[in-house]
mmCIF file of C-alpha atoms and ligand atoms in Angstrom:
data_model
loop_
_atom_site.group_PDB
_atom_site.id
_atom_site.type_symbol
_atom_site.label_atom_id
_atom_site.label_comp_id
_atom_site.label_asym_id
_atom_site.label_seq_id
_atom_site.Cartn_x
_atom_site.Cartn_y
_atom_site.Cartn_z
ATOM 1 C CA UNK A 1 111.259 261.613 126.561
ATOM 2 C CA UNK A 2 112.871 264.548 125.512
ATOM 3 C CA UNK A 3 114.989 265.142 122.523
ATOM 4 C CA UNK A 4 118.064 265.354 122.948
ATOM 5 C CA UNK A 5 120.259 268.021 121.274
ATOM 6 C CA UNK A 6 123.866 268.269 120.109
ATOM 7 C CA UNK A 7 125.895 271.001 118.465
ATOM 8 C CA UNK A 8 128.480 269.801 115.898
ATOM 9 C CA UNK A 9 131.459 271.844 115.182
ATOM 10 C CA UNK A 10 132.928 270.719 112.118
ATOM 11 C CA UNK A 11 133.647 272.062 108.537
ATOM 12 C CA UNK A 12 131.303 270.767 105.633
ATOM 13 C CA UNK A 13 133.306 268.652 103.375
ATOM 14 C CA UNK A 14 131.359 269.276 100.660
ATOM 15 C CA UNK A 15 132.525 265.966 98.554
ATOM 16 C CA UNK A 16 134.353 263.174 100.730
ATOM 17 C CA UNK A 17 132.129 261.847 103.651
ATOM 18 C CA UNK A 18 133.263 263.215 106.842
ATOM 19 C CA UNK A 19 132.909 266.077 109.315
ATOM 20 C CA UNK A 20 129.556 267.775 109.152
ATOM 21 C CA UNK A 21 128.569 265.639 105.851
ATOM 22 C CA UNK A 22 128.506 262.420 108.733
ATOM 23 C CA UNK A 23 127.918 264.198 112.024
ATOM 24 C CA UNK A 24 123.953 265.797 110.214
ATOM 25 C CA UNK A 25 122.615 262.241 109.397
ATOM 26 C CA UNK A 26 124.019 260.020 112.106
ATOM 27 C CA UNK A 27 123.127 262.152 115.103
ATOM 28 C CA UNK A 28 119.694 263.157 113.017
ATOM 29 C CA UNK A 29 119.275 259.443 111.988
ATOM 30 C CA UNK A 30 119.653 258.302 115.976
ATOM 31 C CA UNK A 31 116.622 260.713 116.778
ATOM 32 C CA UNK A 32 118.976 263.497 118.176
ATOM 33 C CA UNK A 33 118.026 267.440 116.917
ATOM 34 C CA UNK A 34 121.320 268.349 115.358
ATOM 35 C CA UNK A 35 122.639 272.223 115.130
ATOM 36 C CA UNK A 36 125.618 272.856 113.164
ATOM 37 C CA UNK A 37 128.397 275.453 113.506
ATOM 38 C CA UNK A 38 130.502 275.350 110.464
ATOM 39 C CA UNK A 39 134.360 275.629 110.609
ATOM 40 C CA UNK A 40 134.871 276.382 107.159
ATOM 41 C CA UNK A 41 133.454 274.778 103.705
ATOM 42 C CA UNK A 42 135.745 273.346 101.332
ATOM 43 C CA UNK A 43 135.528 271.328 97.977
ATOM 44 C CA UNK A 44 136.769 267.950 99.434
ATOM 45 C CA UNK A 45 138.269 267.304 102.492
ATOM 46 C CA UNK A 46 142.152 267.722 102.598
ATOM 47 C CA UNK A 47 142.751 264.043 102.774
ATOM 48 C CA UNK A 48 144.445 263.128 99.530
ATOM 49 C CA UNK A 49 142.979 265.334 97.487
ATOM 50 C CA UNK A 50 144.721 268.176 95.489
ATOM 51 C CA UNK A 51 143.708 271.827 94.728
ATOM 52 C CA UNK A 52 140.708 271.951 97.151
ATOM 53 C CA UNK A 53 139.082 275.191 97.759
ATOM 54 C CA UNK A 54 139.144 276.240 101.573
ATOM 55 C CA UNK A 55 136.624 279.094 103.016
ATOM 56 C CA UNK A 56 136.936 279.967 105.818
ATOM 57 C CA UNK A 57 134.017 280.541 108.286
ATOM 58 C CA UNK A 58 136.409 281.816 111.758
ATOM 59 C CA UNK A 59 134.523 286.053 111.492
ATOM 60 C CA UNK A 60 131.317 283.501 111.955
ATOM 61 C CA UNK A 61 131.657 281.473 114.989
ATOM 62 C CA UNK A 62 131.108 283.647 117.470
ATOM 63 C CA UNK A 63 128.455 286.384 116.023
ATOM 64 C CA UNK A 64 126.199 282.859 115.610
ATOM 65 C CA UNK A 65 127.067 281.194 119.156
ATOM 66 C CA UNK A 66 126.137 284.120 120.719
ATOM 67 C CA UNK A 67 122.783 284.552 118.645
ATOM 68 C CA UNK A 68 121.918 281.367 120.068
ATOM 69 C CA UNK A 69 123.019 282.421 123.732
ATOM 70 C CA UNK A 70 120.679 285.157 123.142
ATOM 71 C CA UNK A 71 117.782 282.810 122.126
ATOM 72 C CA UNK A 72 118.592 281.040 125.348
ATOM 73 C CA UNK A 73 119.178 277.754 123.901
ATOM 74 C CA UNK A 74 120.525 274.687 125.556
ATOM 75 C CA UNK A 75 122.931 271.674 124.114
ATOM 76 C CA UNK A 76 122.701 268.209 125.704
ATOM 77 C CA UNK A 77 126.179 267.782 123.977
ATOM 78 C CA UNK A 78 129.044 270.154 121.841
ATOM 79 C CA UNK A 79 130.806 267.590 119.854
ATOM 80 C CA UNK A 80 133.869 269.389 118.054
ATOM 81 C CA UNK A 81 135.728 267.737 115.253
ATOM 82 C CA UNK A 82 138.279 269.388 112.120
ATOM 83 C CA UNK A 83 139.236 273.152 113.095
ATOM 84 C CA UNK A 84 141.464 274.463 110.477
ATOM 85 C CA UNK A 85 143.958 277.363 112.914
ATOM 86 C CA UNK A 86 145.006 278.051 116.417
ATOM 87 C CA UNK A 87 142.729 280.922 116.422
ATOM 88 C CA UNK A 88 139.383 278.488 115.818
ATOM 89 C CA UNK A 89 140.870 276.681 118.766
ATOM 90 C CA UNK A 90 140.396 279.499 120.666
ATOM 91 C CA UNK A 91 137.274 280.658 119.593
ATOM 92 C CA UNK A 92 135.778 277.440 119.816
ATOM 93 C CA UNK A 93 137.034 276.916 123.262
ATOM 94 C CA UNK A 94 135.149 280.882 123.820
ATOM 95 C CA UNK A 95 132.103 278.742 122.306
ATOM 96 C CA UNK A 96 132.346 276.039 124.470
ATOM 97 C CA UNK A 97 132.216 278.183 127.656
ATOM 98 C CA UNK A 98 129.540 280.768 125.852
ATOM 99 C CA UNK A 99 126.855 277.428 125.549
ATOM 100 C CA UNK A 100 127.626 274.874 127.842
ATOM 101 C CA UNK A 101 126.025 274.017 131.449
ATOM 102 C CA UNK A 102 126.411 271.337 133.875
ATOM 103 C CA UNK A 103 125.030 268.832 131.769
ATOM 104 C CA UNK A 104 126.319 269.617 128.469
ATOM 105 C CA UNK A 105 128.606 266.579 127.564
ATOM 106 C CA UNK A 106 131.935 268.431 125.781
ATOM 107 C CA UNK A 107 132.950 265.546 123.511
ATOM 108 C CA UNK A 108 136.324 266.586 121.673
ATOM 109 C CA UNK A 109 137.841 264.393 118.435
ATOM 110 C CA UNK A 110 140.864 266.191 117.913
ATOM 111 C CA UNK A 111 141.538 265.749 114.081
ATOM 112 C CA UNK A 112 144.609 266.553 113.471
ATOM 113 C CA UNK A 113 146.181 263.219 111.719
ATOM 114 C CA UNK A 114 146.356 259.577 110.828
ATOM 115 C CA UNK A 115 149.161 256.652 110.110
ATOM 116 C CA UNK A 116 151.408 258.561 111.661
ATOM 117 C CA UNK A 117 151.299 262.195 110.034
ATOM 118 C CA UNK A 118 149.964 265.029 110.646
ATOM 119 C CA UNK A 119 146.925 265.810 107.917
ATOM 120 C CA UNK A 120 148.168 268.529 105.254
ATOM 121 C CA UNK A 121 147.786 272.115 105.989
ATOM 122 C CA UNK A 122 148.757 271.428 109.945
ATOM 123 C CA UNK A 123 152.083 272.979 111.292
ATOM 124 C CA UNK A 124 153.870 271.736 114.145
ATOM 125 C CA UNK A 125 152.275 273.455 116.789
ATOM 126 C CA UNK A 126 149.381 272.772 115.948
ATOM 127 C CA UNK A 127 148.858 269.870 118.384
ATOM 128 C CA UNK A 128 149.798 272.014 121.351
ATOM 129 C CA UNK A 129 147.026 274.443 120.935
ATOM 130 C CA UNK A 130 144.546 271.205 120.305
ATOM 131 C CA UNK A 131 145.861 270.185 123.971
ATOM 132 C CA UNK A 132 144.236 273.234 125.733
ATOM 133 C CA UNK A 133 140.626 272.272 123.211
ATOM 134 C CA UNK A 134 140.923 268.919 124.496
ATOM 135 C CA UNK A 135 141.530 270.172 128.499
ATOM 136 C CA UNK A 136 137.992 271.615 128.220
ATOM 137 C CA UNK A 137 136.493 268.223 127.296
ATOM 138 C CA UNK A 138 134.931 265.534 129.266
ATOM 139 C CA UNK A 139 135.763 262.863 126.476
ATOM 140 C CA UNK A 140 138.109 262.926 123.769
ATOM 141 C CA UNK A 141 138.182 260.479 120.482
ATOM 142 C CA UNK A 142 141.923 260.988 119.131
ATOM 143 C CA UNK A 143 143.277 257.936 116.818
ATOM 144 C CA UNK A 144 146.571 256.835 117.874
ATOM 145 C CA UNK A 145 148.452 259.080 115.896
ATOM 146 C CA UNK A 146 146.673 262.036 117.337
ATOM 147 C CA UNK A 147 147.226 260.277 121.122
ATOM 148 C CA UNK A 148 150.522 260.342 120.570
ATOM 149 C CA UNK A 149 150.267 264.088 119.067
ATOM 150 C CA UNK A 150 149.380 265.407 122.091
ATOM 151 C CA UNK A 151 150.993 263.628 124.741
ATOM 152 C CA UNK A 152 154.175 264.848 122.749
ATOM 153 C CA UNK A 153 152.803 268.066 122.653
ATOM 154 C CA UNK A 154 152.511 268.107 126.653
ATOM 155 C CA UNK A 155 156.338 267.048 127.078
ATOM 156 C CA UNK A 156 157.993 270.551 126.433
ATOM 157 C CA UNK A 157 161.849 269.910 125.699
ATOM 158 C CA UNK A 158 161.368 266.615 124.783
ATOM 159 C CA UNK A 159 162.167 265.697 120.901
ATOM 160 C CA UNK A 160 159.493 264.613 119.417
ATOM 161 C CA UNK A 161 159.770 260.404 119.261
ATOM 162 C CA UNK A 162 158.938 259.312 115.624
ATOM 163 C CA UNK A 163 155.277 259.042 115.107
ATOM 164 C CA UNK A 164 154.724 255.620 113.976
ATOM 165 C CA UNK A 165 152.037 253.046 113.140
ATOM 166 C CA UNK A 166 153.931 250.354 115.123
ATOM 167 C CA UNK A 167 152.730 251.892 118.619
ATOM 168 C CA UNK A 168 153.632 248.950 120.279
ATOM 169 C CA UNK A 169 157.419 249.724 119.696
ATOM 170 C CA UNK A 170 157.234 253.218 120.653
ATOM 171 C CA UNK A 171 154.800 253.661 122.795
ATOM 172 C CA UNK A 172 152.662 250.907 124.110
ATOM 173 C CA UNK A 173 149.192 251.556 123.348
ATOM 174 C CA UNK A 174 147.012 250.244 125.872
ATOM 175 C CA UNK A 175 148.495 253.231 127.963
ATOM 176 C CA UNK A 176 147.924 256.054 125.801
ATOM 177 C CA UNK A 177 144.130 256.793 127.058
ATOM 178 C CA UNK A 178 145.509 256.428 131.062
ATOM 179 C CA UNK A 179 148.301 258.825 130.176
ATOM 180 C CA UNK A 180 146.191 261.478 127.932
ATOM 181 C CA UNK A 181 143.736 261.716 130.653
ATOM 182 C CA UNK A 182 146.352 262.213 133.470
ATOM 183 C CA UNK A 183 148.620 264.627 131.554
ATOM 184 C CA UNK A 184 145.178 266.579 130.214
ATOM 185 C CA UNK A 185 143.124 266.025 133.168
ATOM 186 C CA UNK A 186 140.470 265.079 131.031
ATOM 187 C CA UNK A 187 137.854 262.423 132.586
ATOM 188 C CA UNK A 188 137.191 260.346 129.782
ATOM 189 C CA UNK A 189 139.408 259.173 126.427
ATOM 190 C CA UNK A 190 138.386 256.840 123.623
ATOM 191 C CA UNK A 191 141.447 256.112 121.921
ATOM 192 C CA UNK A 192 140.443 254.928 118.390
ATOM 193 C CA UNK A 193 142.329 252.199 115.832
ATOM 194 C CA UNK A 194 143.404 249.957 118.101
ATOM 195 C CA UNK A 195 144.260 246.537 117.881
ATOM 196 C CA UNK A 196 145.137 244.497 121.140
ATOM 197 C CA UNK A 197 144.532 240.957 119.536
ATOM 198 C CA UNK A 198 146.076 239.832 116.199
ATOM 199 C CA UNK A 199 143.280 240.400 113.084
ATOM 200 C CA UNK A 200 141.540 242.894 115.479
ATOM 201 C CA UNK A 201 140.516 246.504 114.934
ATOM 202 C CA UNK A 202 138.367 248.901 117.722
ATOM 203 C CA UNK A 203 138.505 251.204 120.653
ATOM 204 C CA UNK A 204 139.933 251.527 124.194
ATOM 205 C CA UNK A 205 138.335 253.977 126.604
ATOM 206 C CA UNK A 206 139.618 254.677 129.759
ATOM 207 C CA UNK A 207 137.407 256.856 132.059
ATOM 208 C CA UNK A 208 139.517 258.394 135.189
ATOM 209 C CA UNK A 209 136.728 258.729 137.731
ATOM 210 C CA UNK A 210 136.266 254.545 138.178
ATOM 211 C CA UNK A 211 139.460 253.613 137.025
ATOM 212 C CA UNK A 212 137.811 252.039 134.474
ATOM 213 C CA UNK A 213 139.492 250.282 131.084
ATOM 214 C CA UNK A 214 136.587 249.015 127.800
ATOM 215 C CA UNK A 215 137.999 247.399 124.808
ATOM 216 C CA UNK A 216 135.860 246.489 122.121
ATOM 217 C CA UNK A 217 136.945 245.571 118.474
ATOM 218 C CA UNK A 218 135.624 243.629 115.574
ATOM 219 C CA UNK A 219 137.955 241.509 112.557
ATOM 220 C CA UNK A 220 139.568 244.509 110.949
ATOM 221 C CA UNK A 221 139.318 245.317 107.429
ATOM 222 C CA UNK A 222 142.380 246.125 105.680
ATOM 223 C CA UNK A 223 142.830 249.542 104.006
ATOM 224 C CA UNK A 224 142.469 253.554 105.634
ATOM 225 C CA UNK A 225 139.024 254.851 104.961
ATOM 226 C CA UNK A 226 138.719 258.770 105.043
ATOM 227 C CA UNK A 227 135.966 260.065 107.236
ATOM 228 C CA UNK A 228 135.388 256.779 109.686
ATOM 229 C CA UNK A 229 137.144 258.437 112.670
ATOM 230 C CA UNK A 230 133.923 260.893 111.963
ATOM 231 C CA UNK A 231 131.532 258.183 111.719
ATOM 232 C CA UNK A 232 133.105 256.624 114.774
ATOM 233 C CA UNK A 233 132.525 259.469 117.021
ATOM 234 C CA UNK A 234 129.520 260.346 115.465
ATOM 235 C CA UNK A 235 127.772 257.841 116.764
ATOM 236 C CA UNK A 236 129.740 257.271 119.837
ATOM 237 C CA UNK A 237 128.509 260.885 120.336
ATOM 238 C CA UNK A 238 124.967 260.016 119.486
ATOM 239 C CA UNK A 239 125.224 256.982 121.989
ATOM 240 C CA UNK A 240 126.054 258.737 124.704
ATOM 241 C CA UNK A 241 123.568 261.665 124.188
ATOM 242 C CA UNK A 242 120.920 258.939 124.488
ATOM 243 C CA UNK A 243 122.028 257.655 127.905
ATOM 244 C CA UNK A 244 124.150 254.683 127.277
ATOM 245 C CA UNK A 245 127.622 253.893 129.407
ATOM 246 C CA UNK A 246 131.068 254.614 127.642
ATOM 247 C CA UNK A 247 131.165 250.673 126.999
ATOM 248 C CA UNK A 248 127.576 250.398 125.665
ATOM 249 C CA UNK A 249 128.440 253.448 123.256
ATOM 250 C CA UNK A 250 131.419 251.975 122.504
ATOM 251 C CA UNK A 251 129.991 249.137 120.651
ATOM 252 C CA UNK A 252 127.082 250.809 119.216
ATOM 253 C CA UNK A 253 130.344 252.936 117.377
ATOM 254 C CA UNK A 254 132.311 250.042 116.527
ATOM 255 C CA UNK A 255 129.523 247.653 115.018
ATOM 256 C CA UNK A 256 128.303 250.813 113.262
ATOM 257 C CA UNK A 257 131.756 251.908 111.757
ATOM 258 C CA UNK A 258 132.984 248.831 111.003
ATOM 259 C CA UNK A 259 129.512 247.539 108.858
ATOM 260 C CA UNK A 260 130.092 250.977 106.795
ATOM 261 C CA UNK A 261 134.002 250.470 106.219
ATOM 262 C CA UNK A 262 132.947 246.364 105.209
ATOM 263 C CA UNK A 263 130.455 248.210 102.548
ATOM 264 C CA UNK A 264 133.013 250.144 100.956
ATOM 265 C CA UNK A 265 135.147 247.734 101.193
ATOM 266 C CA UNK A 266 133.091 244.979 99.787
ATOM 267 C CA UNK A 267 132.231 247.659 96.481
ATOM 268 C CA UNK A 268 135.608 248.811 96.079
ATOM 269 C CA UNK A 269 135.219 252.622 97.101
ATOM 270 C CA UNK A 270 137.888 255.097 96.389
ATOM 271 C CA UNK A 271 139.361 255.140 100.321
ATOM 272 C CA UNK A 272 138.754 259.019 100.084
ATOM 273 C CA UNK A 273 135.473 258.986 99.200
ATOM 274 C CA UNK A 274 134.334 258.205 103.201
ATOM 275 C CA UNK A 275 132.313 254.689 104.174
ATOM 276 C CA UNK A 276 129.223 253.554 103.125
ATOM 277 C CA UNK A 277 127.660 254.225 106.641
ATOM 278 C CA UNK A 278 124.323 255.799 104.662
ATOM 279 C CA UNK A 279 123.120 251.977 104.580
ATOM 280 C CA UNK A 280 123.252 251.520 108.493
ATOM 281 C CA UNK A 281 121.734 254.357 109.358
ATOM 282 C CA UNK A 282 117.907 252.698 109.683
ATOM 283 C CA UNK A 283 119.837 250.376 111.956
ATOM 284 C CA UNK A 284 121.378 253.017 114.321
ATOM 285 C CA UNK A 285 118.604 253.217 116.717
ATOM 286 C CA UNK A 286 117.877 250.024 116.714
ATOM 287 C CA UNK A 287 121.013 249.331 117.830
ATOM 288 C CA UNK A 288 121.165 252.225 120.383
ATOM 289 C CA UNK A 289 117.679 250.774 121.722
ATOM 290 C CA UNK A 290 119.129 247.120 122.397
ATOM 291 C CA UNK A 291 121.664 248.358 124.205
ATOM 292 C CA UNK A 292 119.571 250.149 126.034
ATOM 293 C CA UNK A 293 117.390 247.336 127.072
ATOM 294 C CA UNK A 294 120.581 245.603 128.180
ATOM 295 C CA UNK A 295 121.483 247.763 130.778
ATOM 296 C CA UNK A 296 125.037 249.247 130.573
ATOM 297 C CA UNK A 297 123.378 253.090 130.759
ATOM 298 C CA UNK A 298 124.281 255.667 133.058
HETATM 299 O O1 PXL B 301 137.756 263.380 108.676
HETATM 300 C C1 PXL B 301 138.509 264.361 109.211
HETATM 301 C C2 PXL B 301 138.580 265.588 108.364
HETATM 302 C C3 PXL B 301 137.588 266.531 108.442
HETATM 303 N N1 PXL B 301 137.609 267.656 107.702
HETATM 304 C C4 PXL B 301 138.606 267.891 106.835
HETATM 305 C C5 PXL B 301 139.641 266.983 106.702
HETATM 306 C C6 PXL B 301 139.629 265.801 107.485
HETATM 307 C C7 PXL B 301 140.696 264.831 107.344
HETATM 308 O O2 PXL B 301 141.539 264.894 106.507
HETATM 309 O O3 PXL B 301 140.614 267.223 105.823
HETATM 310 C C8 PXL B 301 138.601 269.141 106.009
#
């Protein structure tokens, strides 16, 4: 077959698992050719961490996408993740256009925030000018925070409800992937975090085409580990890219994630360090491969 290949477009982190530091070796590790367009590097991601240096790679982004347009290159997938202004949005969204065909899969993780805030360095608006990144996608990956981001983004004159962690009091969660995908017209959302059953922790896609609703979750694991939202999409990403159905990639991503966050759990890792998901990568494929013996692919 093939080999499939995907262009991440992330910043390197260069201490702090996550972004470009996760997206390399899991889509690398599930057999996938892996090209990289840089954001920015910085010392540590911005994630509880203070006095982090920040450079910024925006004059690069398009001088290299269209290099590679000139080489005539093709992308089986464009995954985007951490953009640091409005103005990569826009250029990335130039990129997108630039490199993809009818079969490139546009998979957008809108990092932006978690529990609730927005991450540090992120103004207001920001989430408004993610909406028009996330328009161009056929799947997005927010976490619930984000969700709710950018559906509050989309409702102009509206204040702003309080972003909490307690979605079911605000907003109920099960419909935030139906109602990001109407209001975006995006066909597919994987709404990350979630936790429909007491003790639970997973993801809830909704794809708009077959009306169709996946949950899948494992025993959650208490405690907010920097970088798994990367390692979640990662390998959703690298799941997909290898033929698997939305609910097929949804487990591979959840069994995955949730045996790296149990491994820094279980050794006590700094949260911001990023998950132990180095010791399940030999496993990735294997797991991709049983689910694709089970049926469940496109
Ligand atoms: O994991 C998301 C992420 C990626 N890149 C940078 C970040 C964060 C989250 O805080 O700060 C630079």
């Amino acid at each position: 077959m093939r080999q499939r290949r995907v262009l991440a477009i992330h910043d390197i982190s260069g201490f702090g698992r996550c972004s470009l530091t996760v997206a390399l070796p899991v889509l690398s590790a599930a057999g996938i050719e892996c090209s990289v367009l840089p954001t920015a590097v910085l010392s540590t991601h911005t994630g509880g961490f203070e006095h982090f240096t920040f450079r910024d790679l925006t004059e690069d982004l398009m001088p290299m996408a269209l290099h590679w347009a000139s080489l005539g290159l093709r992308f089986d997938a464009i995954y985007t993740g951490y953009l640091g202004s409005f103005e990569q949005i826009k250029l990335v969204r130039e990129v997108i256009a630039l490199l993809r065909t009818d079969d490139t899969l546009v998979v957008v993780d809108p990092v932006m925030g978690d529990a609730g805030q927005l991450y540090a360095g992120f103004s207001q608006d920001f989430p408004a000018q993610m909406r028009t990144l996330c328009a161009d996608a056929d799947l997005i990956v927010p976490n619930i925070t984000e969700a709710e981001l950018l559906l509050t983004a989309g409702s102009e004159g509206r204040t702003p409800p309080e972003i909490s962690t307690d979605f079911d009091t605000v907003v109920p969660c099960q419909s935030l992937p139906r109602a990001l995908a109407a209001q975006l017209g995006v066909p597919a959302v994987v709404l990350t975090g979630v936790s429909l059953a007491p003790g639970d922790l997973g993801a809830l896609s909704w794809e708009a085409g077959e009306q169709t609703e996946s949950y899948f979750a494992a025993s959650e694991v208490s405690g907010m580990y920097h970088g798994s939202g990367d390692v979640f999409s990662s390998a959703l990403v690298a799941a997909l890219v290898e033929g698997l159905a939305l609910v097929a990639a949804l487990r591979v991503a959840v069994h995955f994630t949730v045996a790296a966050i149990r491994r820094s759990h279980a050794a006590g890792t700094d949260t911001r360090y990023g998950v132990n998901f180095e010791a399940g990568l030999s496993d990735l494929r294997k797991l991709i491969e049983r689910e694709q013996k089970t049926g469940d692919s496109y």
